[in-house]
PDB file of C-alpha atoms in Angstrom:
ATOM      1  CA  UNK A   1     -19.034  14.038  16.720  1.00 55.00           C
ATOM      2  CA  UNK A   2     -15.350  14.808  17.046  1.00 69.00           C
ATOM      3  CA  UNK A   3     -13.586  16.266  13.777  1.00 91.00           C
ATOM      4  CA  UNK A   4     -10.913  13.470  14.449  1.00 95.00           C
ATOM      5  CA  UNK A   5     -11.475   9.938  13.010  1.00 97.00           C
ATOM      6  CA  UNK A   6      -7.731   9.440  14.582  1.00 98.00           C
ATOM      7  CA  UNK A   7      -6.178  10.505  17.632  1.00 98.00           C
ATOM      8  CA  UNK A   8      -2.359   9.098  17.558  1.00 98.00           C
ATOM      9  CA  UNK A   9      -0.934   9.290  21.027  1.00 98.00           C
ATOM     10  CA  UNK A  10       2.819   8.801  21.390  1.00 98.00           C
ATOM     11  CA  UNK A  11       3.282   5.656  19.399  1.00 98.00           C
ATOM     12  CA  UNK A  12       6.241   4.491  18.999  1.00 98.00           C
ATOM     13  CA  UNK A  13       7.097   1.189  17.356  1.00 97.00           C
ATOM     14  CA  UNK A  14       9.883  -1.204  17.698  1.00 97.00           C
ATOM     15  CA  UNK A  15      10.989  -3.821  14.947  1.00 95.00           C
ATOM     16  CA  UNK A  16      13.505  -6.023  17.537  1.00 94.00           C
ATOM     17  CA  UNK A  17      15.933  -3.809  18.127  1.00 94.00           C
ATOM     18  CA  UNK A  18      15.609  -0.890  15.164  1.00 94.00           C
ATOM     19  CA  UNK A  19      13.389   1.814  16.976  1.00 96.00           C
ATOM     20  CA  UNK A  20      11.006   2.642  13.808  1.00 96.00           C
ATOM     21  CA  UNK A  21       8.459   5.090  15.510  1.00 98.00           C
ATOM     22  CA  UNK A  22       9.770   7.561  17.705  1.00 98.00           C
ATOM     23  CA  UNK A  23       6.578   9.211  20.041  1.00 98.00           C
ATOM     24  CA  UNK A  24       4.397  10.000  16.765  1.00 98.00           C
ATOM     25  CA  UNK A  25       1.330  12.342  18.226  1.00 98.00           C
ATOM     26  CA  UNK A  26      -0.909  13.598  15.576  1.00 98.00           C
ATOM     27  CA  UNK A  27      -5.030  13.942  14.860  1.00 98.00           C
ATOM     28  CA  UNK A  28      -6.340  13.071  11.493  1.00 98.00           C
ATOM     29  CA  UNK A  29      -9.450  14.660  10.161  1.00 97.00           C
ATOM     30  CA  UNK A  30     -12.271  12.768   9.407  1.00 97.00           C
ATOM     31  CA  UNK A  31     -13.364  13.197   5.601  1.00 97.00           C
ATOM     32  CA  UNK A  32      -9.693  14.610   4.598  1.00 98.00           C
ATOM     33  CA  UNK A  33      -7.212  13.385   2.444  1.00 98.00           C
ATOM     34  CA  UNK A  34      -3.658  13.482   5.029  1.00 98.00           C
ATOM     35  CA  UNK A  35      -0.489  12.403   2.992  1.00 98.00           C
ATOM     36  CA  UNK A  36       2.810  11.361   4.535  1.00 98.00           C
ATOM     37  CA  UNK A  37       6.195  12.566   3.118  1.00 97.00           C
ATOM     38  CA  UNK A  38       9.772  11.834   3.417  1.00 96.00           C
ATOM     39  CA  UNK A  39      12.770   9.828   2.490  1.00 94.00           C
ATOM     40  CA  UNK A  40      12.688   6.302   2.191  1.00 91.00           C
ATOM     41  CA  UNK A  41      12.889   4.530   5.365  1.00 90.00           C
ATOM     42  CA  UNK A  42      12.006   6.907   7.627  1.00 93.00           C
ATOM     43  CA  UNK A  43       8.754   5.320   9.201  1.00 95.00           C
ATOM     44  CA  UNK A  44       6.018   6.397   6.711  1.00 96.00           C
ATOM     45  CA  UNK A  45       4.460   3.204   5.653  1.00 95.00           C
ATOM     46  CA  UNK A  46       5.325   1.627   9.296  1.00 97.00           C
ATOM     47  CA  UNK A  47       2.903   4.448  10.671  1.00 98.00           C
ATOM     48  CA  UNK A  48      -0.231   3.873   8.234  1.00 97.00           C
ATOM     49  CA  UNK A  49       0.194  -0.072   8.789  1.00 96.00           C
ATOM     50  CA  UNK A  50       0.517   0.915  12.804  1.00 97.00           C
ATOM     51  CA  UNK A  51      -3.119   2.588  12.000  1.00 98.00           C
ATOM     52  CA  UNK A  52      -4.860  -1.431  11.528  1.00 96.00           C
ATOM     53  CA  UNK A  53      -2.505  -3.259  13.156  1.00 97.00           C
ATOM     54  CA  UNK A  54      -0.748  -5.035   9.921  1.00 95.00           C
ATOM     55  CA  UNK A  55       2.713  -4.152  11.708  1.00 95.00           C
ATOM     56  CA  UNK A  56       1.256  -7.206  13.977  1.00 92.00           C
ATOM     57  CA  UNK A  57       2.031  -9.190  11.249  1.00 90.00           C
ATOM     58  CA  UNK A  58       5.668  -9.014  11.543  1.00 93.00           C
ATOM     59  CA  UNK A  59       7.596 -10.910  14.285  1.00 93.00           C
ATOM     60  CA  UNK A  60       9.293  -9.260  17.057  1.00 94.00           C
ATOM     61  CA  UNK A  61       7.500  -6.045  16.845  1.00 96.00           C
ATOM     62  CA  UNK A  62       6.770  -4.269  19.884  1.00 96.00           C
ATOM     63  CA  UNK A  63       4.357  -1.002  19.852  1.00 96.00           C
ATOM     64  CA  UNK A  64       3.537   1.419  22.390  1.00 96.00           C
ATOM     65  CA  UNK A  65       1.571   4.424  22.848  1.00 97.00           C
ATOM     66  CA  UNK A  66      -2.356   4.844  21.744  1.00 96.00           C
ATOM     67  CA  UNK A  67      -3.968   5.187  18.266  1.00 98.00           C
ATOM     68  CA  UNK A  68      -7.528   6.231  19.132  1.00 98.00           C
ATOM     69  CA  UNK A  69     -10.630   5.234  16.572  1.00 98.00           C
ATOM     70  CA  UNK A  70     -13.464   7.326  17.570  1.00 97.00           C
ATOM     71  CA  UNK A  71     -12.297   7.587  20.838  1.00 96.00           C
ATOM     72  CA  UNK A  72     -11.540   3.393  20.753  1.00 97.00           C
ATOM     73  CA  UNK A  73      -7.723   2.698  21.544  1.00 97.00           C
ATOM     74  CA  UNK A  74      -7.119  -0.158  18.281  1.00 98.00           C
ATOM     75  CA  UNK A  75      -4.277  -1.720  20.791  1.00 96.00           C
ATOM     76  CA  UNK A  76      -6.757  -2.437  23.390  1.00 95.00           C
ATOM     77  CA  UNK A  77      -6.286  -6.379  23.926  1.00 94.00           C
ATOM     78  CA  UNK A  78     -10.282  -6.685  23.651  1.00 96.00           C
ATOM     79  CA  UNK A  79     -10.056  -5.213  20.091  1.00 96.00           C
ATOM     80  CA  UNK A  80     -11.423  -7.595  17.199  1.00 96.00           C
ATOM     81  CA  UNK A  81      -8.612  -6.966  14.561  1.00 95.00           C
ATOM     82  CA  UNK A  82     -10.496  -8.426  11.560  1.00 93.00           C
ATOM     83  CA  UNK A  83     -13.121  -6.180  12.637  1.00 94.00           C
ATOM     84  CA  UNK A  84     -10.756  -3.440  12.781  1.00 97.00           C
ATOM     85  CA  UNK A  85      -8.669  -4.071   9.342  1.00 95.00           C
ATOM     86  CA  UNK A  86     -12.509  -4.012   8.055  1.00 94.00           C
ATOM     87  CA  UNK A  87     -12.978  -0.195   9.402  1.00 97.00           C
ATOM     88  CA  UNK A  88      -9.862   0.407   8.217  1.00 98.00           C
ATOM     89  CA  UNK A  89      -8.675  -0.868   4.763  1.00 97.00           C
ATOM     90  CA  UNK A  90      -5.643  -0.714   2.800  1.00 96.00           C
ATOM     91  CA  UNK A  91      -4.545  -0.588  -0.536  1.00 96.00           C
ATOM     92  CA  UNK A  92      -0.528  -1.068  -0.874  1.00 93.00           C
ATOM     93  CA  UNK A  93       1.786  -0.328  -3.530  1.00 92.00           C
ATOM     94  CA  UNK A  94       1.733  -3.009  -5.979  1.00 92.00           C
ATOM     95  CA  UNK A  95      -1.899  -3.801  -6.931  1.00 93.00           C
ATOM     96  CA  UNK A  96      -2.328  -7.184  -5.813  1.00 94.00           C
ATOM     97  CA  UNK A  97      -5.914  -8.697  -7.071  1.00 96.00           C
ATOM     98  CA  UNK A  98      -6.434 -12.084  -6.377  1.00 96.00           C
ATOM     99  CA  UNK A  99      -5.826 -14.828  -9.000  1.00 97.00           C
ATOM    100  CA  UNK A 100      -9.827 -15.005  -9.412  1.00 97.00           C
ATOM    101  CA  UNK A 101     -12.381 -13.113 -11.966  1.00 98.00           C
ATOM    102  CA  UNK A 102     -12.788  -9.654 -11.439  1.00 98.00           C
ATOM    103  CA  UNK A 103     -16.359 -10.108  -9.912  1.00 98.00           C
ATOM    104  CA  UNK A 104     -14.840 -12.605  -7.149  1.00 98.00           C
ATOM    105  CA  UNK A 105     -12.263 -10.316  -6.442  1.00 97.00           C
ATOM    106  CA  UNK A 106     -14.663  -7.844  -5.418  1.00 98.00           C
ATOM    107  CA  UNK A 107     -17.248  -9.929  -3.671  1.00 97.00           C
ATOM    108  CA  UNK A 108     -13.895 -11.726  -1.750  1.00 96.00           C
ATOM    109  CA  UNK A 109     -14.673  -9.456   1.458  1.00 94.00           C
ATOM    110  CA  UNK A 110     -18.516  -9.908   1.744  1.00 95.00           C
ATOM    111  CA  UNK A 111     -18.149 -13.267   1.476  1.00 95.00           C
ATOM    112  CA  UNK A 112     -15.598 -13.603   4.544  1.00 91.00           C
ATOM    113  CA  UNK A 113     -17.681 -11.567   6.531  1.00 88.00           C
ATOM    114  CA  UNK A 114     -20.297 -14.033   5.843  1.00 91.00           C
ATOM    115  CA  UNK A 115     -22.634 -12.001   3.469  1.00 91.00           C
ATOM    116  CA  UNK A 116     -24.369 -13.858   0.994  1.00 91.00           C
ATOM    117  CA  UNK A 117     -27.887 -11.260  -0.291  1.00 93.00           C
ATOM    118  CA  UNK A 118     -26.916  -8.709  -2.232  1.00 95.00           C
ATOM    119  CA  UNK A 119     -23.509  -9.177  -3.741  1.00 96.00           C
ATOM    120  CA  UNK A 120     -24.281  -8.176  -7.474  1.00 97.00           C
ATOM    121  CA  UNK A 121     -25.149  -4.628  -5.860  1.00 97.00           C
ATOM    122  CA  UNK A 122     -22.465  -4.390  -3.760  1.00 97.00           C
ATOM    123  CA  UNK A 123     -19.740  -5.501  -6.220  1.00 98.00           C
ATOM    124  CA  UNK A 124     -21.587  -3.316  -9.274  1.00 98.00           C
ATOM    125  CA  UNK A 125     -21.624  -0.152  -6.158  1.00 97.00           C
ATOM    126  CA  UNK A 126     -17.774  -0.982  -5.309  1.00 97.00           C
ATOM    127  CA  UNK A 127     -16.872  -0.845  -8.830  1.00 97.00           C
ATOM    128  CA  UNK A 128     -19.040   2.146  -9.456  1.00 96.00           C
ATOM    129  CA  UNK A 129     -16.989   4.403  -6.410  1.00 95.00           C
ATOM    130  CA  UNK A 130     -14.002   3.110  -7.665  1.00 95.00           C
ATOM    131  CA  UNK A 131     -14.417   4.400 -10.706  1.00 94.00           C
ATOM    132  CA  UNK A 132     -13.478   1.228 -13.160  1.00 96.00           C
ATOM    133  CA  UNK A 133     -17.656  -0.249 -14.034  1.00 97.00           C
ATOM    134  CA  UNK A 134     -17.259   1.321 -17.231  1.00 97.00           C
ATOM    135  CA  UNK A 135     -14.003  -0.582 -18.280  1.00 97.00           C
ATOM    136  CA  UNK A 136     -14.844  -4.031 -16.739  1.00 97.00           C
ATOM    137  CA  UNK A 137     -18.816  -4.404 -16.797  1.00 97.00           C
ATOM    138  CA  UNK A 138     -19.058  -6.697 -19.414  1.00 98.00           C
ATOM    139  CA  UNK A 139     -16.070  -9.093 -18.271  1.00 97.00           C
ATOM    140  CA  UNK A 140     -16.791  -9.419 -14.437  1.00 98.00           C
ATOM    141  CA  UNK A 141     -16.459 -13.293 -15.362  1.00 98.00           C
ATOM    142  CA  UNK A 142     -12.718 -12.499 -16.969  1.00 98.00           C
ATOM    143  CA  UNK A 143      -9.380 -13.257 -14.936  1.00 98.00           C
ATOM    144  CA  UNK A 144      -8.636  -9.858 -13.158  1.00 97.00           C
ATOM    145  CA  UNK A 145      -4.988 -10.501 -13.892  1.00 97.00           C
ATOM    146  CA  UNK A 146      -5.745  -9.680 -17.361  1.00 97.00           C
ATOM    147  CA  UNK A 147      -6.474  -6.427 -16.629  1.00 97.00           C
ATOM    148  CA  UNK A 148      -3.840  -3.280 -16.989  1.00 96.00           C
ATOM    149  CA  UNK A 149      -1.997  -2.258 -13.867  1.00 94.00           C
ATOM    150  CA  UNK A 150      -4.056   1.003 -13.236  1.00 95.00           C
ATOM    151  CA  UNK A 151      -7.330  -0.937 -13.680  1.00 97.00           C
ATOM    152  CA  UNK A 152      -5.757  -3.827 -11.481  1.00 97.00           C
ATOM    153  CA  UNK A 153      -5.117  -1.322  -8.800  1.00 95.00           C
ATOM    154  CA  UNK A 154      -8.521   0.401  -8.858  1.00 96.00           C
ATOM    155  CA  UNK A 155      -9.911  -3.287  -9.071  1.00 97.00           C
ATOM    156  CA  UNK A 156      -8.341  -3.328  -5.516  1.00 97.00           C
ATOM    157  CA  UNK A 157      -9.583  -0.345  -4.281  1.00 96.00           C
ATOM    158  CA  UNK A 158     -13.087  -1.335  -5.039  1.00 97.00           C
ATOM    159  CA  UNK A 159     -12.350  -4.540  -3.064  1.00 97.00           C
ATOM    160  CA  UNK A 160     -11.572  -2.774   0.323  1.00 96.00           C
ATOM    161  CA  UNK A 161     -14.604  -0.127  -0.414  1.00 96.00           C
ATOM    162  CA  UNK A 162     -16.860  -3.563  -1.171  1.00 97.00           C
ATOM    163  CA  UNK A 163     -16.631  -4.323   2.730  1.00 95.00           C
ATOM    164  CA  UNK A 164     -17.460  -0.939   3.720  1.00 94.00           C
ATOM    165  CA  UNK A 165     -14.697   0.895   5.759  1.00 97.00           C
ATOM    166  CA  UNK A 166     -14.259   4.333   7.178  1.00 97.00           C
ATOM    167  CA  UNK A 167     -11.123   4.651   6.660  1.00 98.00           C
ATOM    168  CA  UNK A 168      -8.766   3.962   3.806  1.00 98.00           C
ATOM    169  CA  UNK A 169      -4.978   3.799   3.884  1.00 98.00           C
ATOM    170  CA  UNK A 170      -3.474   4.304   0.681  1.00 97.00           C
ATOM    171  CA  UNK A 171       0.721   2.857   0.728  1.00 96.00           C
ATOM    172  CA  UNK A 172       2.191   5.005  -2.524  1.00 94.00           C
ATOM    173  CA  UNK A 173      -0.737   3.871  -4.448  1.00 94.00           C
ATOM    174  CA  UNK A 174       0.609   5.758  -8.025  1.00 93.00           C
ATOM    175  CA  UNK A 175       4.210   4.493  -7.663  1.00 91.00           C
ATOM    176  CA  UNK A 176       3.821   1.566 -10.541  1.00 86.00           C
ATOM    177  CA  UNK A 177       1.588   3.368 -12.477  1.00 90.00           C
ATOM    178  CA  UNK A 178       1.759   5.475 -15.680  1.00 92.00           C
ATOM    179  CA  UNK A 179       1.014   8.890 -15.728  1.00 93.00           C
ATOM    180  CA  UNK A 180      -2.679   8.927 -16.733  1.00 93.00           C
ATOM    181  CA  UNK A 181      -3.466   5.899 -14.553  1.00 93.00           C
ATOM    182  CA  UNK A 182      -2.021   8.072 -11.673  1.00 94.00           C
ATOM    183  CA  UNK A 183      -4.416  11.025 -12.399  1.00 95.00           C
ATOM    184  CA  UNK A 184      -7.362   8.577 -12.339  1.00 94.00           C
ATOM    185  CA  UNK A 185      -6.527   7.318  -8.910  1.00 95.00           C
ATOM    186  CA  UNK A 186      -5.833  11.179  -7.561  1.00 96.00           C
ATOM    187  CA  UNK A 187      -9.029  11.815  -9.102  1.00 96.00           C
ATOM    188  CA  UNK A 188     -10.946   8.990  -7.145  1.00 95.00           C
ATOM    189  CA  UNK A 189      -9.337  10.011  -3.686  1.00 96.00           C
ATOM    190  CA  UNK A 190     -10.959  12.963  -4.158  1.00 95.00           C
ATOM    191  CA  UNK A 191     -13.994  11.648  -4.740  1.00 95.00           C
ATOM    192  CA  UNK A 192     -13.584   9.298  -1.683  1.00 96.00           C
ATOM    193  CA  UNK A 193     -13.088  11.441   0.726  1.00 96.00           C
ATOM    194  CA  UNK A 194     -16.690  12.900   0.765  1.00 95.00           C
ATOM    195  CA  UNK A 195     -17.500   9.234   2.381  1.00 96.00           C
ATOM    196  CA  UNK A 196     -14.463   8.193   4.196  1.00 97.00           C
ATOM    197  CA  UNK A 197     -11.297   9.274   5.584  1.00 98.00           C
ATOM    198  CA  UNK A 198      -8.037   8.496   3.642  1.00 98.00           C
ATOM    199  CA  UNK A 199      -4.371   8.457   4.537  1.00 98.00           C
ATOM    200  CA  UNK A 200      -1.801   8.331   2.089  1.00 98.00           C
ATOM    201  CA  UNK A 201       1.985   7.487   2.220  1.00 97.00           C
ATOM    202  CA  UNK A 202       3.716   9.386  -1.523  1.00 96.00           C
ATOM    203  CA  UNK A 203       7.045  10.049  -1.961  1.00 90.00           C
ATOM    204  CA  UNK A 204       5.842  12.345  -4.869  1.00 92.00           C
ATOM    205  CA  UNK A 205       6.038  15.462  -2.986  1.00 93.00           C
ATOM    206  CA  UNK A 206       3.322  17.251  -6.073  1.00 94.00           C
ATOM    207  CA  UNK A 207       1.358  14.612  -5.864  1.00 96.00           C
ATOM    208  CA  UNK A 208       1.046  15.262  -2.290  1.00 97.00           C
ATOM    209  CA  UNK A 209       0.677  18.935  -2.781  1.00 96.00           C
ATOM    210  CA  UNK A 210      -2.388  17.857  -4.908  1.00 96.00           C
ATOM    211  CA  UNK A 211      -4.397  15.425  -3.311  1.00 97.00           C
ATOM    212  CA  UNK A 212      -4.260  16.247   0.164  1.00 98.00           C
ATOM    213  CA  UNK A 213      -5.774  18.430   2.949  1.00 98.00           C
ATOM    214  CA  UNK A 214      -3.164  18.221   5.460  1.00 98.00           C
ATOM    215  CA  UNK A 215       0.540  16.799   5.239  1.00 98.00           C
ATOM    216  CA  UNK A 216       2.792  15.244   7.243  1.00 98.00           C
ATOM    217  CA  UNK A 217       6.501  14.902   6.955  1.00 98.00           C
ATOM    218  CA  UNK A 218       8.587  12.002   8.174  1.00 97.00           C
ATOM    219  CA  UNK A 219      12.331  11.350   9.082  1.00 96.00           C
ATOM    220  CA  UNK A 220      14.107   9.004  10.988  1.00 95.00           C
ATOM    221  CA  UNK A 221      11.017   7.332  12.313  1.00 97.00           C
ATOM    222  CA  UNK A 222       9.734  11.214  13.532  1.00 98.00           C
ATOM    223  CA  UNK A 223       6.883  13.268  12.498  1.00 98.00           C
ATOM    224  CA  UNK A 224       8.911  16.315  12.018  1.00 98.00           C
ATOM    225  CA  UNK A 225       6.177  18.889  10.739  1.00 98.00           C
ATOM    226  CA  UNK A 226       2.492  18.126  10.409  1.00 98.00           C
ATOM    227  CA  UNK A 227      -0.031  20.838   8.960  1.00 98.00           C
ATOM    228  CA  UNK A 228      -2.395  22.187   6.497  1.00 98.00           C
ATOM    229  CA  UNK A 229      -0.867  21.248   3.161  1.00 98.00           C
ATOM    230  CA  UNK A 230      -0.689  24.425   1.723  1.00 97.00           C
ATOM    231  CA  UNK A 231       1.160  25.797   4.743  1.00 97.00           C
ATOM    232  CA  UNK A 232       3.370  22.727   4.855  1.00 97.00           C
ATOM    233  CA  UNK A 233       4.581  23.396   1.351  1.00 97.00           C
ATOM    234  CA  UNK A 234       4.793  27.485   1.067  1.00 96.00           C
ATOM    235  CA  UNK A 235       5.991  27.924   5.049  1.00 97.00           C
ATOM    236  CA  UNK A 236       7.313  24.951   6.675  1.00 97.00           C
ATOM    237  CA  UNK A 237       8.331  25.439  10.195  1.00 97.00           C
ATOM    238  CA  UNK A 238      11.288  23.398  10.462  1.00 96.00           C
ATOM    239  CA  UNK A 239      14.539  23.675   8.832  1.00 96.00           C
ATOM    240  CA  UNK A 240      14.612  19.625   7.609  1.00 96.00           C
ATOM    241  CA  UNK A 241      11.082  20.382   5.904  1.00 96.00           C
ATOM    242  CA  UNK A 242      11.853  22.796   3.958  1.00 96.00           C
ATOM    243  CA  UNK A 243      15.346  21.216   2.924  1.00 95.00           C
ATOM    244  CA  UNK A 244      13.282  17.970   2.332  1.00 95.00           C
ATOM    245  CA  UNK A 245      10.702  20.205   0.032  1.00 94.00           C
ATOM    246  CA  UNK A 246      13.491  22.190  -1.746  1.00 92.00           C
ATOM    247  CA  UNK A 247      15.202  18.839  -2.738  1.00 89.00           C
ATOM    248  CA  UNK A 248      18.409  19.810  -0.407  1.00 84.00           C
ATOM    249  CA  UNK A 249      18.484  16.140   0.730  1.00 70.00           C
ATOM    250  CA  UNK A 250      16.280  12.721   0.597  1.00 51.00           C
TER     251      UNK A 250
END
């Protein structure tokens, strides 16, 4: 089995006319945490949703180039892209539960995909890995808007683990959270990575530093620098990623 869940092969991605991607090659490790740095606008969160197809979403977008799962291209035209969004899940910025109780929030997937045995265990197991069963156990039945907005957001990360994927694609998961609902959720990637392999866009460069195996950093629609975390932050290579680091620009 290869040590990369994802081969990226010169992908570059078009919105009309605004060239977002520019030839993006990189590997991601299965079983590691990789986060993505840079400014704003400079192609992070267009590259994770390039990773499940979401960018698909958007009129007018052309992409080119290969992203490889297990081997699979995921812009073959025989590819099943509910299938694939399934593989690969995402949790975005704002949480976004649905306007149901917490227990049908979780059970939401399942249910699409047509499973109807066993939904108590998998919701109770989803909870469970995302680390909220304690806080919400005895109120499955209550609204999950009522909830706080770090319990709302690990509410929706036990959604996408309650359908089983391999890979999970975090988009600046902390950035509307308090402090100690942030160090819960960089506690539970931790966790999560022992069963799948996780991607995650931050523009907080510590949080970053602390989460994550290997680091990328992004400008101007370019993967500038890519490498072991540690390395990225203590030695950068390039010039622009250790101005970006130092806080010289961005």
């Amino acid at each position: 089995m290869s040590e990369d869940k994802i081969e990226v092969k010169d992908l570059s991605l078009w919105y009309g006319e605004n060239h977002a991607l520019k030839d993006v090659t990189v590997d991601i490790r299965s079983n590691k945490v990789t986060a993505l740095i840079g400014p704003s606008g400079c192609g992070k969160t267009t590259f994770i949703r390039a990773l499940n197809r979401m960018n698909d979403l958007i009129d007018n977008v052309k992409t080119t180039g290969g992203v490889l799962l297990d081997g699979k291209n995921i812009y073959d035209p025989d590819v099943d892209v509910v299938r694939l969004r399934r593989r690969v899940g995402m949790v975005f910025q704002k949480p976004n539960p649905f306007p149901m109780t917490i227990y049908d929030n979780v059970a939401y997937g399942p249910r699409a995909h047509g499973i109807k045995n066993g939904l108590k265990e998998i919701v109770e197991k989803s909870l469970k890995s995302a680390a909220i069963w304690d806080e919400v156990k005895d109120r499955l039945n209550k609204p999950a808007l009522d909830l706080s907005g770090g319990q709302q957001q690990r509410l929706c990360i036990a959604r996408t683990l309650a359908v089983k994927p391999e890979v999970i694609l975090f988009d600046e998961p902390c950035s509307a959270l308090d402090p100690i609902s942030t160090a819960k959720i960089e506690e539970l990637i931790n966790e999560l990575k022992k069963e799948y392999t996780i991607v995650i866009v931050t523009h907080n460069m510590q949080q970053a530093a602390r989460v994550s195996d290997f680091t990328g950093f992004f400008l101007l629609g370019e993967l500038v620098e890519f490498g072991k975390t540690r390395e990225l932050f203590e030695k950068p290579e390039k010039k622009a990623t250790e101005d970006y680091i130092t806080g010289r620009f961005g």
